[in-house]
C-alpha positions as MATLAB code, in Angstrom:
seq = 'MTDALLTPNDVVKHLGQLGRDLDATVRMLKDADLAAALLRHDADLAESRAFLAATGSVDARKHEACLATEKVEREALEAEAGVRYLRARVKAIELRTEIGRSVNAVLRTEMQLLPSQEG';
ca = [
     -12.094   -4.606   16.150;
     -12.199   -4.065   19.891;
     -11.926   -6.316   22.917;
     -15.684   -5.976   23.557;
     -17.914   -8.966   22.982;
     -18.493   -9.319   19.287;
     -21.433  -10.681   17.433;
     -21.191  -12.308   14.026;
     -22.959   -9.207   12.665;
     -20.215   -6.967   14.124;
     -17.598   -9.073   12.391;
     -19.470   -8.985    9.077;
     -19.745   -5.177    9.290;
     -16.033   -4.937   10.035;
     -15.185   -7.248    7.140;
     -17.317   -5.093    4.864;
     -15.397   -1.999    5.967;
     -12.091   -3.781    5.385;
     -13.269   -4.649    1.875;
     -14.052   -0.988    1.210;
     -10.689    0.039    2.689;
      -8.914   -2.488    0.479;
     -10.706   -1.255   -2.622;
      -9.827    2.375   -1.863;
      -6.201    1.507   -1.126;
      -5.837   -0.459   -4.355;
      -7.169    2.553   -6.287;
      -4.666    4.803   -4.466;
      -1.912    2.293   -5.253;
      -2.765    2.394   -8.960;
      -2.549    6.176   -9.020;
       0.628    6.249   -6.915;
       2.291    3.585   -9.055;
       1.601    5.537  -12.243;
       2.838    8.780  -10.662;
       6.007    7.068   -9.414;
       6.701    5.534  -12.820;
       6.325    8.912  -14.517;
       8.544   10.624  -11.933;
      11.177    7.888  -12.370;
      11.032    8.432  -16.130;
      11.423   12.203  -15.679;
      14.370   11.706  -13.318;
      16.091    9.305  -15.703;
      15.634   11.690  -18.633;
      16.871   14.667  -16.608;
      19.970   12.740  -15.578;
      20.653   11.715  -19.178;
      20.290   15.299  -20.376;
      22.558   16.565  -17.594;
      25.135   13.893  -18.391;
      25.176   14.804  -22.071;
      25.475   18.520  -21.245;
      28.328   18.003  -18.769;
      32.005   18.178  -19.672;
      35.029   16.309  -18.419;
      35.699   12.640  -17.850;
      32.890   10.105  -17.899;
      33.060    9.747  -14.129;
      32.968   13.510  -13.605;
      30.017   13.823  -15.999;
      28.117   11.081  -14.120;
      28.582   12.863  -10.815;
      27.744   16.256  -12.292;
      24.548   14.798  -13.780;
      23.670   13.188  -10.460;
      24.098   16.473   -8.609;
      22.197   18.414  -11.257;
      19.179   16.105  -10.980;
      19.092   15.710   -7.204;
      15.621   17.266   -6.839;
      13.840   15.161   -9.467;
      15.613   12.016   -8.259;
      14.445   12.716   -4.702;
      10.849   13.210   -5.908;
      11.000    9.872   -7.736;
      12.414    8.121   -4.663;
       9.694    9.588   -2.443;
       6.996    8.471   -4.886;
       8.477    4.956   -5.024;
       8.506    4.828   -1.207;
       4.822    5.809   -1.252;
       4.073    2.899   -3.570;
       5.890    0.490   -1.242;
       3.864    1.846    1.693;
       0.583    1.319   -0.155;
       1.588   -2.241   -1.098;
       2.318   -2.943    2.577;
      -1.050   -1.406    3.508;
      -2.836   -3.683    1.022;
      -1.137   -6.720    2.589;
      -2.072   -5.528    6.089;
      -5.735   -5.092    5.124;
      -5.738   -8.540    3.531;
      -4.287  -10.009    6.740;
      -6.848   -8.188    8.881;
      -9.575   -9.597    6.623;
      -8.285  -13.138    7.135;
      -8.180  -12.584   10.895;
     -11.753  -11.284   10.792;
     -12.871  -14.372    8.890;
     -11.251  -16.573   11.514;
     -12.945  -14.638   14.325;
     -16.286  -14.985   12.552;
     -15.792  -18.745   12.203;
     -15.026  -19.027   15.921;
     -18.104  -16.976   16.821;
     -20.331  -19.127   14.626;
     -18.932  -22.285   16.231;
     -19.475  -20.885   19.744;
     -23.045  -19.945   18.879;
     -23.728  -23.490   17.656;
     -22.434  -24.857   20.979;
     -24.749  -22.653   23.078;
     -27.828  -24.374   24.428;
     -30.940  -23.712   22.407;
     -33.436  -21.191   23.813;
     -36.353  -23.269   22.472;
     -38.632  -25.364   24.542;
];
């Protein structure tokens, strides 16, 4: 919302848009969460395969597997970061909605305090 004078109708329109934004973000979060889970699964499997294929001590095999799966691990980490971002965005939209509700309540109260135009 802006610093311009708001009407209750402006606030209601803005709250409606926030509701639509929240719905769209939750859908994106669902898709991103599934993609991140699948990428994490792929990265874990790739590391296990690389570990089993490696030779040497256990510690050397762990590091060799880690290096061999760097790309898929990075993709999984990026996807997980995207999920965290979307969760933060959902919380921000929810907070903006609560602020909008408070603004609307204040506007309604102010309108009730204005002198009536009747008579």
